[in-house]
C-alpha cells in the first residue's frame, strides 16, 4: 500500500537531498516536503492539526535552528524550535500513529571520550544547541513510539552554506585562512547521510543510530584537503585553537562516531570522508560557482 512520508525541514541543506533520495528509493510511496513556509513547528496547535490532516505514515523531522553560535546567544529560540518544536511534531506523530525519524547531532556529547562514541554513551552537551537537540531526542522518544533517532555531524552539501563553501570563498577573497586544529570529527556529505536515512527507513530501524562518513580529521586538515582538491594549495592555512577563534558556543574537541550499529543492522558503511568530498567538489562545483 502506498505510504505517505512527510519531510519537515525539506528546504534545508540535508532536506533537499533527502527528498530527492526518498523519491528515487521509494517510488511507490508519496514523499511530501514541508519547510517553514508550510509549517512553523513552534506553533503547537497548527503543527498538530496540519500533520494530522495530512495523515503521514512516516515523519522525518529535520527542521531546526541550526546556527550553533546563534543558539548560544538566543537560548529561547533554540529551545522553542529544537526542543518544543520537536515535541509538537512528536505529539502529532503519536496522534497519527505514524513513525518518527528525528535528526540529532554529535553535539549531544562533550567530546571528553578518546574513542568513537557509541549510541549507548551518555550524552553531556557543552552548548545550548546540543542541549536543545538532546531535549528534542527525549521528546521524540517520549511521545513517538519507537522513534528512529539519527545523530549526524559536520555536514556539508550542495544546498547550503557550509564549511567547504566558506573555505573556498575565504580562500578566493583573502588568500590566507585560519582554521581550528583542536576539534576532531568526520565530515559528512549530505547525499551519503540521505542515503543512510533512506536505508534505515527501509529497514524499519528504531532507536538511536550514529551516521557519518568514515575516517576522521581536524577542521584544519579538512580545510587543507578542500583547498588541495580544488587546486588551491598555494593558499596559506594557519592552524589556530578554538580559544583563539573565540566563538560563542563551545564545541566538543572529539566528535567521532562509532557507526558499527548501522553496519550491523543494515549492512551499510559510509565511504571515507575524503572520497565523499572529492565527489562533492566534482558535482557540487556548479552550485558553488553560483554563490
Ligand atoms: N548541519 C550540520 O552540520 C548538522 C550536524 C548534525 C545534525 N544536524 C541536524 O540535521 C538536521 C538538518 O540540518 P541542516 O544542516 O540541513 O539544517 P538547515 O539547512 O538549517 O535546515 C533546517 C531547515 O529547518 C527550517 N526551520 C527552521 N525553523 C523552523 C520552524 N520553526 N518550523 C519549520 N521549519 C523550520 C529552516 O528554515 P530557515 O532556513 O528559513 O530557518 C531550514 O530550512 C537538523 O535537525 C540539524 O540539527 C545538522
Short mmCIF file of C-alpha atoms and ligand atoms in Angstrom, two decimals:
data_model
loop_
_atom_site.label_atom_id
_atom_site.label_comp_id
_atom_site.label_asym_id
_atom_site.label_seq_id
_atom_site.Cartn_x
_atom_site.Cartn_y
_atom_site.Cartn_z
CA UNK A 1 0.00 0.00 0.00
CA UNK A 2 1.18 3.48 -0.82
CA UNK A 3 2.61 5.26 2.25
CA UNK A 4 2.90 8.99 2.85
CA UNK A 5 6.31 10.20 4.01
CA UNK A 6 6.47 13.75 5.32
CA UNK A 7 9.85 15.50 5.47
CA UNK A 8 9.86 18.61 7.70
CA UNK A 9 12.81 20.91 7.01
CA UNK A 10 12.68 19.86 3.35
CA UNK A 11 14.31 23.06 2.04
CA UNK A 12 17.35 22.83 4.30
CA UNK A 13 20.78 21.55 3.26
CA UNK A 14 20.02 17.92 4.16
CA UNK A 15 16.30 18.15 3.40
CA UNK A 16 16.72 18.89 -0.30
CA UNK A 17 18.98 15.90 -0.83
CA UNK A 18 16.81 13.66 1.32
CA UNK A 19 13.62 14.44 -0.61
CA UNK A 20 15.42 13.59 -3.88
CA UNK A 21 16.81 10.34 -2.47
CA UNK A 22 13.46 9.24 -0.99
CA UNK A 23 11.66 9.94 -4.28
CA UNK A 24 14.20 7.74 -6.09
CA UNK A 25 14.34 4.95 -3.49
CA UNK A 26 10.63 4.74 -2.69
CA UNK A 27 8.81 5.34 -6.00
CA UNK A 28 5.66 3.63 -4.73
CA UNK A 29 5.31 6.00 -1.79
CA UNK A 30 4.30 9.65 -1.71
CA UNK A 31 7.00 11.99 -0.42
CA UNK A 32 5.78 15.36 0.85
CA UNK A 33 8.29 18.11 1.74
CA UNK A 34 7.40 20.95 4.11
CA UNK A 35 9.53 23.77 5.43
CA UNK A 36 8.94 26.99 7.36
CA UNK A 37 6.61 28.35 4.62
CA UNK A 38 4.27 25.39 5.08
CA UNK A 39 4.59 24.68 8.80
CA UNK A 40 6.05 26.51 11.79
CA UNK A 41 6.79 23.80 14.32
CA UNK A 42 6.95 26.36 17.12
CA UNK A 43 3.15 26.67 16.86
CA UNK A 44 1.76 23.64 18.62
CA UNK A 45 -1.90 23.64 17.56
CA UNK A 46 -1.23 24.42 13.89
CA UNK A 47 1.59 21.86 13.72
CA UNK A 48 -0.52 19.08 15.18
CA UNK A 49 -3.56 19.99 13.05
CA UNK A 50 -1.60 20.21 9.78
CA UNK A 51 0.21 16.92 10.29
CA UNK A 52 -2.98 15.16 11.39
CA UNK A 53 -4.74 16.47 8.29
CA UNK A 54 -2.05 15.01 6.03
CA UNK A 55 -2.04 11.75 8.00
CA UNK A 56 1.50 10.61 7.16
CA UNK A 57 2.83 7.13 7.86
CA UNK A 58 6.36 8.38 8.47
CA UNK A 59 7.53 11.85 9.55
CA UNK A 60 11.19 12.68 9.03
CA UNK A 61 11.85 15.71 11.19
CA UNK A 62 14.91 17.73 10.16
CA UNK A 63 13.69 21.27 10.88
CA UNK A 64 15.88 23.02 13.42
CA UNK A 65 17.56 26.24 14.41
CA UNK A 66 20.99 25.05 13.30
CA UNK A 67 23.12 28.16 13.87
CA UNK A 68 25.21 26.83 16.76
CA UNK A 69 26.55 30.23 17.84
CA UNK A 70 23.14 31.82 17.24
CA UNK A 71 21.65 29.25 19.66
CA UNK A 72 24.17 30.28 22.31
CA UNK A 73 23.06 33.89 22.02
CA UNK A 74 19.33 33.11 21.80
CA UNK A 75 18.62 30.17 24.07
CA UNK A 76 14.87 30.88 23.98
CA UNK A 77 14.69 30.41 20.22
CA UNK A 78 16.96 27.34 20.32
CA UNK A 79 14.68 25.54 22.78
CA UNK A 80 11.46 26.83 21.16
CA UNK A 81 12.42 25.32 17.79
CA UNK A 82 14.72 22.40 18.57
CA UNK A 83 13.09 21.10 21.74
CA UNK A 84 9.49 22.34 21.94
CA UNK A 85 9.07 22.27 18.13
CA UNK A 86 10.18 18.65 18.14
CA UNK A 87 7.72 17.89 20.94
CA UNK A 88 4.90 19.30 18.80
CA UNK A 89 5.93 17.16 15.84
CA UNK A 90 6.23 14.08 18.10
CA UNK A 91 2.78 14.72 19.57
CA UNK A 92 1.31 14.90 16.06
CA UNK A 93 3.17 11.70 15.10
CA UNK A 94 1.69 9.98 18.12
CA UNK A 95 -1.84 11.05 17.19
CA UNK A 96 -1.39 9.77 13.62
CA UNK A 97 0.21 6.55 14.89
CA UNK A 98 2.97 7.31 12.45
CA UNK A 99 6.68 6.59 12.74
CA UNK A 100 9.06 9.41 13.68
CA UNK A 101 12.57 9.92 12.37
CA UNK A 102 14.49 12.69 14.14
CA UNK A 103 17.85 14.14 13.12
CA UNK A 104 20.16 14.84 16.03
CA UNK A 105 23.79 15.76 16.47
CA UNK A 106 27.23 14.82 17.79
CA UNK A 107 26.99 17.96 19.93
CA UNK A 108 24.94 15.96 22.46
CA UNK A 109 28.38 14.69 23.62
CA UNK A 110 31.08 16.63 25.48
CA UNK A 111 33.99 15.21 23.48
CA UNK A 112 35.90 14.01 26.55
CA UNK A 113 35.99 10.42 25.28
CA UNK A 114 39.00 9.44 23.20
CA UNK A 115 37.45 6.59 21.29
CA UNK A 116 34.45 6.70 18.96
CA UNK A 117 31.11 7.43 20.60
CA UNK A 118 28.57 4.61 20.80
CA UNK A 119 24.81 5.16 20.73
CA UNK A 120 24.74 3.90 24.32
CA UNK A 121 27.21 6.51 25.63
CA UNK A 122 25.75 9.08 27.99
CA UNK A 123 25.14 12.46 26.40
CA UNK A 124 26.55 15.56 28.06
CA UNK A 125 26.19 18.57 25.76
CA UNK A 126 28.55 21.53 26.13
CA UNK A 127 26.44 24.15 24.37
CA UNK A 128 22.84 25.39 24.02
CA UNK A 129 22.37 23.86 20.56
CA UNK A 130 23.43 20.43 21.87
CA UNK A 131 21.19 20.72 24.94
CA UNK A 132 18.18 21.78 22.84
CA UNK A 133 18.71 18.92 20.35
CA UNK A 134 19.12 16.43 23.21
CA UNK A 135 15.83 17.58 24.67
CA UNK A 136 14.36 17.09 21.19
CA UNK A 137 15.61 13.48 21.28
CA UNK A 138 13.98 12.98 24.67
CA UNK A 139 10.66 14.39 23.46
CA UNK A 140 10.79 12.23 20.32
CA UNK A 141 11.39 9.14 22.46
CA UNK A 142 8.70 10.08 24.97
CA UNK A 143 5.92 10.89 22.50
CA UNK A 144 6.61 8.94 19.33
CA UNK A 145 6.61 5.23 19.99
CA UNK A 146 9.89 3.60 18.88
CA UNK A 147 11.23 6.71 17.18
CA UNK A 148 14.30 6.42 14.97
CA UNK A 149 16.93 8.95 16.06
CA UNK A 150 19.83 9.55 13.70
CA UNK A 151 22.80 11.50 15.03
CA UNK A 152 24.86 13.19 12.32
CA UNK A 153 27.86 15.52 12.31
CA UNK A 154 29.96 18.05 10.34
CA UNK A 155 27.56 18.18 7.38
CA UNK A 156 28.20 19.81 4.02
CA UNK A 157 26.11 19.58 0.88
CA UNK A 158 25.09 21.29 -2.32
CA UNK A 159 22.21 23.25 -0.90
CA UNK A 160 23.51 25.39 1.90
CA UNK A 161 26.29 27.50 3.27
CA UNK A 162 28.74 25.16 4.91
CA UNK A 163 32.38 24.80 5.91
CA UNK A 164 33.51 23.86 2.38
CA UNK A 165 31.83 26.81 0.65
CA UNK A 166 33.09 29.12 3.37
CA UNK A 167 36.72 27.90 3.00
CA UNK A 168 36.61 28.31 -0.78
CA UNK A 169 35.08 31.79 -0.54
CA UNK A 170 37.63 32.96 2.04
CA UNK A 171 40.48 31.47 0.00
CA UNK A 172 39.33 33.38 -3.08
CA UNK A 173 38.75 36.63 -1.20
CA UNK A 174 41.69 36.68 1.24
CA UNK A 175 44.21 34.09 0.06
CA UNK A 176 45.00 33.22 3.70
CA UNK A 177 42.96 31.31 6.26
CA UNK A 178 42.98 30.45 9.94
CA UNK A 179 41.31 27.14 10.83
CA UNK A 180 40.93 25.38 14.17
CA UNK A 181 43.05 22.29 14.62
CA UNK A 182 41.86 21.12 18.04
CA UNK A 183 38.47 19.62 17.11
CA UNK A 184 38.31 16.14 15.60
CA UNK A 185 35.34 14.67 13.73
CA UNK A 186 34.15 13.10 10.49
CA UNK A 187 32.95 15.49 7.78
CA UNK A 188 29.81 14.02 6.22
CA UNK A 189 28.30 14.60 2.79
CA UNK A 190 24.54 15.16 2.91
CA UNK A 191 23.99 12.80 -0.04
CA UNK A 192 25.64 9.95 1.87
CA UNK A 193 23.64 10.75 5.00
CA UNK A 194 20.42 10.97 2.97
CA UNK A 195 21.13 7.51 1.53
CA UNK A 196 21.71 6.14 5.03
CA UNK A 197 18.44 7.68 6.29
CA UNK A 198 16.60 6.09 3.38
CA UNK A 199 18.18 2.70 4.14
CA UNK A 200 17.31 2.96 7.85
CA UNK A 201 13.69 3.77 6.90
CA UNK A 202 13.60 0.79 4.54
CA UNK A 203 14.90 -1.46 7.34
CA UNK A 204 12.25 -0.01 9.66
CA UNK A 205 15.05 0.71 12.15
CA UNK A 206 14.19 2.07 15.59
CA UNK A 207 16.27 3.59 18.37
CA UNK A 208 19.43 5.66 18.07
CA UNK A 209 21.94 5.37 15.20
CA UNK A 210 25.22 7.20 14.63
CA UNK A 211 25.84 8.01 10.96
CA UNK A 212 28.94 9.68 9.48
CA UNK A 213 31.39 9.25 6.64
CA UNK A 214 34.30 7.12 7.84
CA UNK A 215 37.80 8.30 8.88
CA UNK A 216 38.44 11.35 10.96
CA UNK A 217 40.29 14.65 10.77
CA UNK A 218 40.50 18.12 12.29
CA UNK A 219 38.75 21.11 10.69
CA UNK A 220 42.27 22.27 9.76
CA UNK A 221 43.03 19.04 7.86
CA UNK A 222 39.57 19.10 6.29
CA UNK A 223 40.17 22.68 5.08
CA UNK A 224 43.58 21.79 3.68
CA UNK A 225 42.07 18.86 1.77
CA UNK A 226 39.30 21.08 0.37
CA UNK A 227 41.92 23.51 -0.96
CA UNK A 228 44.18 20.75 -2.31
CA UNK A 229 41.34 19.03 -4.16
CA UNK A 230 40.25 22.42 -5.54
CA UNK A 231 43.73 23.19 -6.89
CA UNK A 232 44.29 25.98 -4.37
CA UNK A 233 47.31 24.55 -2.50
CA UNK A 234 49.02 27.92 -2.64
CA UNK A 235 46.56 29.40 -0.13
CA UNK A 236 48.19 29.71 3.29
CA UNK A 237 46.37 27.98 6.14
CA UNK A 238 47.24 28.81 9.73
CA UNK A 239 46.22 26.32 12.44
CA UNK A 240 44.61 28.01 15.43
CA UNK A 241 42.96 26.87 18.65
CA UNK A 242 39.22 27.06 19.36
CA UNK A 243 40.06 29.52 22.12
CA UNK A 244 41.82 31.81 19.63
CA UNK A 245 38.81 31.64 17.29
CA UNK A 246 36.63 32.70 20.24
CA UNK A 247 33.23 31.50 19.03
CA UNK A 248 30.31 31.98 21.48
CA UNK A 249 29.47 28.24 21.62
CA UNK A 250 31.99 25.73 22.99
CA UNK A 251 32.39 22.71 20.69
CA UNK A 252 33.47 19.20 21.69
CA UNK A 253 37.15 18.57 20.91
CA UNK A 254 36.44 14.96 19.91
CA UNK A 255 33.30 14.16 17.91
CA UNK A 256 33.90 10.79 16.36
CA UNK A 257 31.07 8.27 15.99
CA UNK A 258 31.23 4.52 16.14
CA UNK A 259 28.90 3.57 13.24
CA UNK A 260 29.04 -0.20 13.74
CA UNK A 261 25.36 -0.41 14.72
CA UNK A 262 24.37 0.95 11.29
CA UNK A 263 26.63 -1.64 9.63
CA UNK A 264 25.35 -4.47 11.83
CA UNK A 265 21.67 -3.73 11.30
CA UNK A 266 21.65 -2.65 7.63
CA UNK A 267 24.99 -3.76 6.16
CA UNK A 268 25.74 -0.14 5.29
CA UNK A 269 29.10 1.56 5.95
CA UNK A 270 29.67 5.07 4.64
CA UNK A 271 32.72 5.74 2.49
CA UNK A 272 35.72 7.75 3.79
CA UNK A 273 35.07 11.49 4.06
CA UNK A 274 37.86 12.36 1.60
CA UNK A 275 36.23 10.24 -1.11
CA UNK A 276 32.84 11.84 -0.49
CA UNK A 277 34.43 15.30 -0.53
CA UNK A 278 36.05 14.59 -3.89
CA UNK A 279 32.64 13.64 -5.26
CA UNK A 280 31.01 16.74 -3.82
CA UNK A 281 33.67 19.04 -5.27
CA UNK A 282 33.24 17.43 -8.67
CA UNK A 283 29.47 17.53 -8.80
CA UNK A 284 28.78 20.45 -6.48
CA UNK A 285 31.13 22.90 -8.17
CA UNK A 286 28.50 24.45 -10.41
CA UNK A 287 26.33 25.49 -7.50
CA UNK A 288 29.29 26.82 -5.55
CA UNK A 289 30.17 28.91 -8.58
CA UNK A 290 26.72 30.44 -8.48
CA UNK A 291 27.08 31.73 -4.91
N1 LIG B 1 24.50 20.92 9.62
C1 LIG B 1 25.12 20.07 10.41
O1 LIG B 1 26.37 20.00 10.42
C2 LIG B 1 24.33 19.11 11.28
C3 LIG B 1 25.04 18.22 12.09
C4 LIG B 1 24.32 17.33 12.89
C5 LIG B 1 22.94 17.33 12.87
N2 LIG B 1 22.28 18.21 12.08
C6 LIG B 1 20.81 18.18 12.11
O2 LIG B 1 20.35 17.79 10.83
C7 LIG B 1 19.14 18.46 10.51
C8 LIG B 1 19.26 19.16 9.17
O3 LIG B 1 20.36 20.07 9.23
P1 LIG B 1 20.67 21.10 8.04
O4 LIG B 1 22.10 21.45 8.17
O5 LIG B 1 20.11 20.59 6.76
O6 LIG B 1 19.82 22.36 8.55
P2 LIG B 1 19.28 23.62 7.74
O7 LIG B 1 19.92 23.73 6.41
O8 LIG B 1 19.39 24.78 8.69
O9 LIG B 1 17.75 23.23 7.53
C9 LIG B 1 16.81 23.31 8.56
C10 LIG B 1 15.51 23.77 7.95
O10 LIG B 1 14.54 23.91 9.00
C11 LIG B 1 13.83 25.12 8.78
N3 LIG B 1 13.25 25.64 10.01
C12 LIG B 1 13.83 26.41 10.97
N4 LIG B 1 12.94 26.73 11.93
C13 LIG B 1 11.77 26.15 11.57
C14 LIG B 1 10.46 26.14 12.14
N5 LIG B 1 10.20 26.79 13.28
N6 LIG B 1 9.48 25.44 11.52
C15 LIG B 1 9.73 24.79 10.36
N7 LIG B 1 10.95 24.79 9.75
C16 LIG B 1 11.95 25.46 10.36
C17 LIG B 1 14.89 26.05 8.25
O11 LIG B 1 14.33 27.19 7.64
P3 LIG B 1 15.19 28.57 7.67
O12 LIG B 1 16.45 28.30 6.94
O13 LIG B 1 14.27 29.54 6.99
O14 LIG B 1 15.44 28.86 9.13
C18 LIG B 1 15.64 25.14 7.27
O15 LIG B 1 15.05 25.13 6.00
C19 LIG B 1 18.85 19.39 11.70
O16 LIG B 1 17.92 18.78 12.54
C20 LIG B 1 20.20 19.53 12.39
O17 LIG B 1 20.05 19.79 13.77
C21 LIG B 1 22.94 19.09 11.28
#
